[in-house]
């Protein structure tokens, strides 16, 4: 049986969300996924449907989302559904929703120099095989400065500063570009590259996304092997941050 994926695109048009969603759809269909594409956040309203998926691919920049939708996604991912996305479509979504940021692992705060900055993506040797045989490469695009969760496993980085600004007064830092993390039983994957469709279509970037999608979706099968009585089964462990707001 084919795995099932949901792509939800929208928000700021500058990120070409419809075009990027179409690229993602093509990648997933090549991997024999049954793909549903939506441009409505109401696609997150049906909690049971979300939990029947293998993969959720958000590509929605900025905007606002109903809190119950984020909790539905959080619960689905915690039960094993994968979550994978890129650039502002995943980590510059819903800036007022801290539950979303907690789940995804980070949030965009700046791109010094804006679009067209030339910088290097440095692949890290780590315990993950996701970026195996991919070499360091250059890109001319937005260079994302992120506030990120120290729990993520960083698979690729980029060096700041490349463009002079107030942040240049600090020492050089290596900022994560690609990371993975766990959310309950679920696998979460993020790649900060992907400002527009031409960047997503780069061979290195599309390969990274393909591998990220497959890795994230693989968590569903593994989740079924884990005792449901474990502490990861209690979704409130992961969504309680917003309960006091």
mmCIF file of C-alpha atoms in Angstrom:
data_model
loop_
_atom_site.group_PDB
_atom_site.id
_atom_site.type_symbol
_atom_site.label_atom_id
_atom_site.label_comp_id
_atom_site.label_asym_id
_atom_site.label_seq_id
_atom_site.Cartn_x
_atom_site.Cartn_y
_atom_site.Cartn_z
ATOM 1 C CA UNK A 1 0.000 0.000 0.000
ATOM 2 C CA UNK A 2 1.313 3.440 -0.929
ATOM 3 C CA UNK A 3 2.218 5.809 1.858
ATOM 4 C CA UNK A 4 0.028 8.890 2.206
ATOM 5 C CA UNK A 5 1.267 12.479 2.329
ATOM 6 C CA UNK A 6 -0.474 15.821 2.778
ATOM 7 C CA UNK A 7 1.080 19.043 1.437
ATOM 8 C CA UNK A 8 -0.481 22.280 2.689
ATOM 9 C CA UNK A 9 0.751 25.454 0.981
ATOM 10 C CA UNK A 10 -0.049 29.150 1.335
ATOM 11 C CA UNK A 11 0.849 32.311 3.176
ATOM 12 C CA UNK A 12 3.276 34.856 1.728
ATOM 13 C CA UNK A 13 3.386 34.633 -2.076
ATOM 14 C CA UNK A 14 7.054 35.702 -2.219
ATOM 15 C CA UNK A 15 8.082 32.137 -1.347
ATOM 16 C CA UNK A 16 6.201 30.789 -4.380
ATOM 17 C CA UNK A 17 4.346 28.268 -2.208
ATOM 18 C CA UNK A 18 2.238 26.761 -4.992
ATOM 19 C CA UNK A 19 5.266 26.164 -7.238
ATOM 20 C CA UNK A 20 7.287 24.662 -4.375
ATOM 21 C CA UNK A 21 4.349 22.440 -3.395
ATOM 22 C CA UNK A 22 4.240 21.174 -6.978
ATOM 23 C CA UNK A 23 7.941 20.226 -6.815
ATOM 24 C CA UNK A 24 7.374 18.428 -3.522
ATOM 25 C CA UNK A 25 4.375 16.598 -4.986
ATOM 26 C CA UNK A 26 6.520 15.379 -7.888
ATOM 27 C CA UNK A 27 9.255 14.123 -5.558
ATOM 28 C CA UNK A 28 6.781 12.241 -3.375
ATOM 29 C CA UNK A 29 4.927 10.703 -6.307
ATOM 30 C CA UNK A 30 8.240 9.444 -7.679
ATOM 31 C CA UNK A 31 8.605 7.666 -4.329
ATOM 32 C CA UNK A 32 5.135 6.121 -4.716
ATOM 33 C CA UNK A 33 3.337 8.293 -2.198
ATOM 34 C CA UNK A 34 -0.354 9.005 -2.526
ATOM 35 C CA UNK A 35 -0.267 12.814 -2.312
ATOM 36 C CA UNK A 36 -3.011 15.272 -1.370
ATOM 37 C CA UNK A 37 -2.263 18.972 -1.977
ATOM 38 C CA UNK A 38 -4.255 21.705 -0.245
ATOM 39 C CA UNK A 39 -4.090 25.501 0.016
ATOM 40 C CA UNK A 40 -6.305 25.637 3.111
ATOM 41 C CA UNK A 41 -5.292 25.412 6.759
ATOM 42 C CA UNK A 42 -8.655 23.750 7.351
ATOM 43 C CA UNK A 43 -6.919 20.598 6.090
ATOM 44 C CA UNK A 44 -5.572 20.340 9.633
ATOM 45 C CA UNK A 45 -9.067 20.244 11.193
ATOM 46 C CA UNK A 46 -9.599 16.475 10.968
ATOM 47 C CA UNK A 47 -7.389 14.922 13.644
ATOM 48 C CA UNK A 48 -8.228 11.339 12.708
ATOM 49 C CA UNK A 49 -7.360 11.960 9.054
ATOM 50 C CA UNK A 50 -4.021 13.498 10.021
ATOM 51 C CA UNK A 51 -3.201 10.456 12.129
ATOM 52 C CA UNK A 52 -3.902 8.199 9.126
ATOM 53 C CA UNK A 53 -1.118 9.883 7.125
ATOM 54 C CA UNK A 54 2.529 8.913 6.898
ATOM 55 C CA UNK A 55 3.805 12.449 6.214
ATOM 56 C CA UNK A 56 2.716 16.068 6.614
ATOM 57 C CA UNK A 57 4.552 18.659 4.485
ATOM 58 C CA UNK A 58 3.736 22.238 5.547
ATOM 59 C CA UNK A 59 4.681 25.094 3.241
ATOM 60 C CA UNK A 60 2.928 28.138 4.714
ATOM 61 C CA UNK A 61 4.857 31.332 5.476
ATOM 62 C CA UNK A 62 3.677 33.701 8.225
ATOM 63 C CA UNK A 63 -0.058 34.058 8.771
ATOM 64 C CA UNK A 64 -2.079 32.764 11.692
ATOM 65 C CA UNK A 65 -3.453 29.347 12.492
ATOM 66 C CA UNK A 66 -6.105 28.100 14.891
ATOM 67 C CA UNK A 67 -4.492 26.640 17.981
ATOM 68 C CA UNK A 68 -6.529 23.445 17.701
ATOM 69 C CA UNK A 69 -5.052 22.811 14.251
ATOM 70 C CA UNK A 70 -1.512 22.939 15.626
ATOM 71 C CA UNK A 71 -2.504 20.615 18.448
ATOM 72 C CA UNK A 72 -4.007 18.213 15.889
ATOM 73 C CA UNK A 73 -0.730 18.180 13.952
ATOM 74 C CA UNK A 74 1.294 17.839 17.143
ATOM 75 C CA UNK A 75 -0.745 14.846 18.247
ATOM 76 C CA UNK A 76 -0.473 13.213 14.823
ATOM 77 C CA UNK A 77 3.303 13.646 14.742
ATOM 78 C CA UNK A 78 3.645 12.395 18.315
ATOM 79 C CA UNK A 79 1.883 9.186 17.260
ATOM 80 C CA UNK A 80 4.343 8.635 14.384
ATOM 81 C CA UNK A 81 3.295 10.760 11.415
ATOM 82 C CA UNK A 82 6.320 12.454 9.834
ATOM 83 C CA UNK A 83 6.696 16.228 9.523
ATOM 84 C CA UNK A 84 9.083 17.664 6.926
ATOM 85 C CA UNK A 85 9.501 21.028 5.240
ATOM 86 C CA UNK A 86 11.810 23.842 4.256
ATOM 87 C CA UNK A 87 12.668 27.529 4.579
ATOM 88 C CA UNK A 88 9.914 29.889 5.715
ATOM 89 C CA UNK A 89 7.255 27.372 4.780
ATOM 90 C CA UNK A 90 7.938 25.459 7.984
ATOM 91 C CA UNK A 91 10.077 27.595 10.305
ATOM 92 C CA UNK A 92 8.627 31.019 9.553
ATOM 93 C CA UNK A 93 5.036 29.884 9.916
ATOM 94 C CA UNK A 94 2.625 31.202 12.528
ATOM 95 C CA UNK A 95 5.027 33.477 14.403
ATOM 96 C CA UNK A 96 2.638 33.825 17.326
ATOM 97 C CA UNK A 97 2.309 30.095 17.933
ATOM 98 C CA UNK A 98 5.023 28.789 20.233
ATOM 99 C CA UNK A 99 3.656 25.227 20.088
ATOM 100 C CA UNK A 100 4.471 25.176 16.371
ATOM 101 C CA UNK A 101 7.996 26.429 16.995
ATOM 102 C CA UNK A 102 8.547 23.885 19.781
ATOM 103 C CA UNK A 103 7.487 21.036 17.501
ATOM 104 C CA UNK A 104 9.396 22.105 14.373
ATOM 105 C CA UNK A 105 12.625 22.881 16.230
ATOM 106 C CA UNK A 106 13.262 26.508 15.349
ATOM 107 C CA UNK A 107 12.098 29.864 14.078
ATOM 108 C CA UNK A 108 13.480 32.311 11.502
ATOM 109 C CA UNK A 109 14.602 35.682 12.875
ATOM 110 C CA UNK A 110 16.713 37.263 10.083
ATOM 111 C CA UNK A 111 18.365 36.872 6.683
ATOM 112 C CA UNK A 112 21.152 39.487 6.677
ATOM 113 C CA UNK A 113 21.747 40.816 3.167
ATOM 114 C CA UNK A 114 18.353 39.500 2.039
ATOM 115 C CA UNK A 115 18.172 37.476 -1.169
ATOM 116 C CA UNK A 116 21.232 36.803 -3.338
ATOM 117 C CA UNK A 117 23.855 36.310 -0.623
ATOM 118 C CA UNK A 118 26.371 33.700 -1.769
ATOM 119 C CA UNK A 119 27.253 31.254 0.984
ATOM 120 C CA UNK A 120 28.408 27.691 1.535
ATOM 121 C CA UNK A 121 26.418 24.787 2.928
ATOM 122 C CA UNK A 122 28.753 22.661 5.056
ATOM 123 C CA UNK A 123 27.676 19.041 5.420
ATOM 124 C CA UNK A 124 28.348 17.615 8.891
ATOM 125 C CA UNK A 125 29.473 14.086 9.578
ATOM 126 C CA UNK A 126 27.069 12.786 12.186
ATOM 127 C CA UNK A 127 25.206 9.693 13.265
ATOM 128 C CA UNK A 128 22.619 10.307 10.547
ATOM 129 C CA UNK A 129 23.139 8.887 7.028
ATOM 130 C CA UNK A 130 20.654 11.327 5.492
ATOM 131 C CA UNK A 131 23.274 13.520 3.793
ATOM 132 C CA UNK A 132 25.739 10.742 2.995
ATOM 133 C CA UNK A 133 27.694 11.339 -0.242
ATOM 134 C CA UNK A 134 26.457 14.945 -0.529
ATOM 135 C CA UNK A 135 29.404 17.352 -0.635
ATOM 136 C CA UNK A 136 29.575 20.948 0.559
ATOM 137 C CA UNK A 137 27.964 23.275 -1.980
ATOM 138 C CA UNK A 138 27.338 26.967 -2.593
ATOM 139 C CA UNK A 139 24.053 28.757 -3.006
ATOM 140 C CA UNK A 140 23.051 32.361 -3.739
ATOM 141 C CA UNK A 141 19.865 32.975 -1.798
ATOM 142 C CA UNK A 142 18.613 34.104 1.587
ATOM 143 C CA UNK A 143 20.862 32.909 4.399
ATOM 144 C CA UNK A 144 18.604 32.037 7.311
ATOM 145 C CA UNK A 145 19.534 33.042 10.847
ATOM 146 C CA UNK A 146 17.402 30.920 13.164
ATOM 147 C CA UNK A 147 16.661 30.536 16.844
ATOM 148 C CA UNK A 148 16.710 26.775 17.219
ATOM 149 C CA UNK A 149 16.109 23.979 19.682
ATOM 150 C CA UNK A 150 19.344 22.588 21.210
ATOM 151 C CA UNK A 151 17.733 19.130 20.981
ATOM 152 C CA UNK A 152 17.919 19.014 17.170
ATOM 153 C CA UNK A 153 20.559 16.915 15.402
ATOM 154 C CA UNK A 154 22.327 19.269 13.002
ATOM 155 C CA UNK A 155 23.177 17.728 9.619
ATOM 156 C CA UNK A 156 24.421 20.825 7.764
ATOM 157 C CA UNK A 157 25.474 24.361 8.697
ATOM 158 C CA UNK A 158 26.426 27.716 7.199
ATOM 159 C CA UNK A 159 28.874 30.283 8.568
ATOM 160 C CA UNK A 160 27.792 33.768 9.717
ATOM 161 C CA UNK A 161 28.469 36.581 9.115
ATOM 162 C CA UNK A 162 28.574 36.732 5.322
ATOM 163 C CA UNK A 163 26.955 40.164 5.191
ATOM 164 C CA UNK A 164 27.950 43.059 7.446
ATOM 165 C CA UNK A 165 25.436 44.149 10.063
ATOM 166 C CA UNK A 166 25.007 44.592 13.823
ATOM 167 C CA UNK A 167 25.407 40.837 14.260
ATOM 168 C CA UNK A 168 28.928 41.083 12.811
ATOM 169 C CA UNK A 169 30.191 42.393 16.159
ATOM 170 C CA UNK A 170 29.862 38.843 17.495
ATOM 171 C CA UNK A 171 32.254 36.011 16.767
ATOM 172 C CA UNK A 172 31.645 33.834 13.715
ATOM 173 C CA UNK A 173 28.925 31.207 14.261
ATOM 174 C CA UNK A 174 27.869 28.088 12.416
ATOM 175 C CA UNK A 175 24.114 28.196 11.931
ATOM 176 C CA UNK A 176 22.123 25.010 11.294
ATOM 177 C CA UNK A 177 20.734 24.601 7.777
ATOM 178 C CA UNK A 178 19.430 21.017 7.954
ATOM 179 C CA UNK A 179 18.277 19.257 11.099
ATOM 180 C CA UNK A 180 16.238 16.370 12.432
ATOM 181 C CA UNK A 181 14.471 15.933 15.726
ATOM 182 C CA UNK A 182 11.950 13.639 17.391
ATOM 183 C CA UNK A 183 8.476 14.594 18.514
ATOM 184 C CA UNK A 184 7.028 11.734 20.483
ATOM 185 C CA UNK A 185 7.114 8.778 18.084
ATOM 186 C CA UNK A 186 7.383 11.089 15.052
ATOM 187 C CA UNK A 187 10.326 12.187 12.920
ATOM 188 C CA UNK A 188 10.708 15.911 12.162
ATOM 189 C CA UNK A 189 12.936 17.151 9.312
ATOM 190 C CA UNK A 190 13.829 20.737 8.351
ATOM 191 C CA UNK A 191 15.949 22.382 5.645
ATOM 192 C CA UNK A 192 16.326 26.181 5.726
ATOM 193 C CA UNK A 193 17.069 26.341 1.985
ATOM 194 C CA UNK A 194 14.187 26.950 -0.408
ATOM 195 C CA UNK A 195 13.457 30.681 -0.726
ATOM 196 C CA UNK A 196 11.832 30.106 -4.097
ATOM 197 C CA UNK A 197 11.176 27.240 -6.478
ATOM 198 C CA UNK A 198 14.499 27.605 -8.325
ATOM 199 C CA UNK A 199 16.413 26.931 -5.089
ATOM 200 C CA UNK A 200 14.231 23.943 -4.191
ATOM 201 C CA UNK A 201 14.875 22.572 -7.699
ATOM 202 C CA UNK A 202 18.674 22.626 -7.258
ATOM 203 C CA UNK A 203 19.928 19.012 -7.425
ATOM 204 C CA UNK A 204 21.469 19.146 -3.948
ATOM 205 C CA UNK A 205 18.398 20.728 -2.356
ATOM 206 C CA UNK A 206 15.853 18.455 -4.024
ATOM 207 C CA UNK A 207 17.906 15.410 -3.004
ATOM 208 C CA UNK A 208 18.075 16.634 0.591
ATOM 209 C CA UNK A 209 14.312 17.130 0.616
ATOM 210 C CA UNK A 210 13.680 13.710 -0.944
ATOM 211 C CA UNK A 211 15.749 12.004 1.725
ATOM 212 C CA UNK A 212 14.140 14.109 4.435
ATOM 213 C CA UNK A 213 10.641 13.174 3.287
ATOM 214 C CA UNK A 214 11.485 9.476 3.235
ATOM 215 C CA UNK A 215 13.148 9.574 6.651
ATOM 216 C CA UNK A 216 10.275 11.496 8.235
ATOM 217 C CA UNK A 217 7.653 9.172 6.761
ATOM 218 C CA UNK A 218 9.529 6.065 7.933
ATOM 219 C CA UNK A 219 8.731 6.917 11.539
ATOM 220 C CA UNK A 220 5.114 5.774 11.193
ATOM 221 C CA UNK A 221 6.028 2.109 10.752
ATOM 222 C CA UNK A 222 8.542 2.246 13.581
ATOM 223 C CA UNK A 223 5.971 3.805 15.894
ATOM 224 C CA UNK A 224 3.743 0.741 15.611
ATOM 225 C CA UNK A 225 6.526 -1.336 17.142
ATOM 226 C CA UNK A 226 6.748 0.825 20.247
ATOM 227 C CA UNK A 227 4.667 0.098 23.315
ATOM 228 C CA UNK A 228 1.752 2.564 23.270
ATOM 229 C CA UNK A 229 1.883 2.698 27.056
ATOM 230 C CA UNK A 230 5.266 4.422 26.967
ATOM 231 C CA UNK A 231 5.672 8.022 28.109
ATOM 232 C CA UNK A 232 5.787 9.164 24.457
ATOM 233 C CA UNK A 233 2.153 8.175 24.149
ATOM 234 C CA UNK A 234 1.104 11.072 26.357
ATOM 235 C CA UNK A 235 0.775 13.913 23.885
ATOM 236 C CA UNK A 236 0.211 16.478 26.652
ATOM 237 C CA UNK A 237 3.888 16.034 27.505
ATOM 238 C CA UNK A 238 4.621 17.839 24.231
ATOM 239 C CA UNK A 239 1.760 20.344 23.971
ATOM 240 C CA UNK A 240 1.503 21.498 27.578
ATOM 241 C CA UNK A 241 3.590 24.608 26.849
ATOM 242 C CA UNK A 242 0.605 26.336 25.329
ATOM 243 C CA UNK A 243 -1.929 25.145 27.881
ATOM 244 C CA UNK A 244 -1.160 27.983 30.295
ATOM 245 C CA UNK A 245 -1.519 30.759 27.711
#
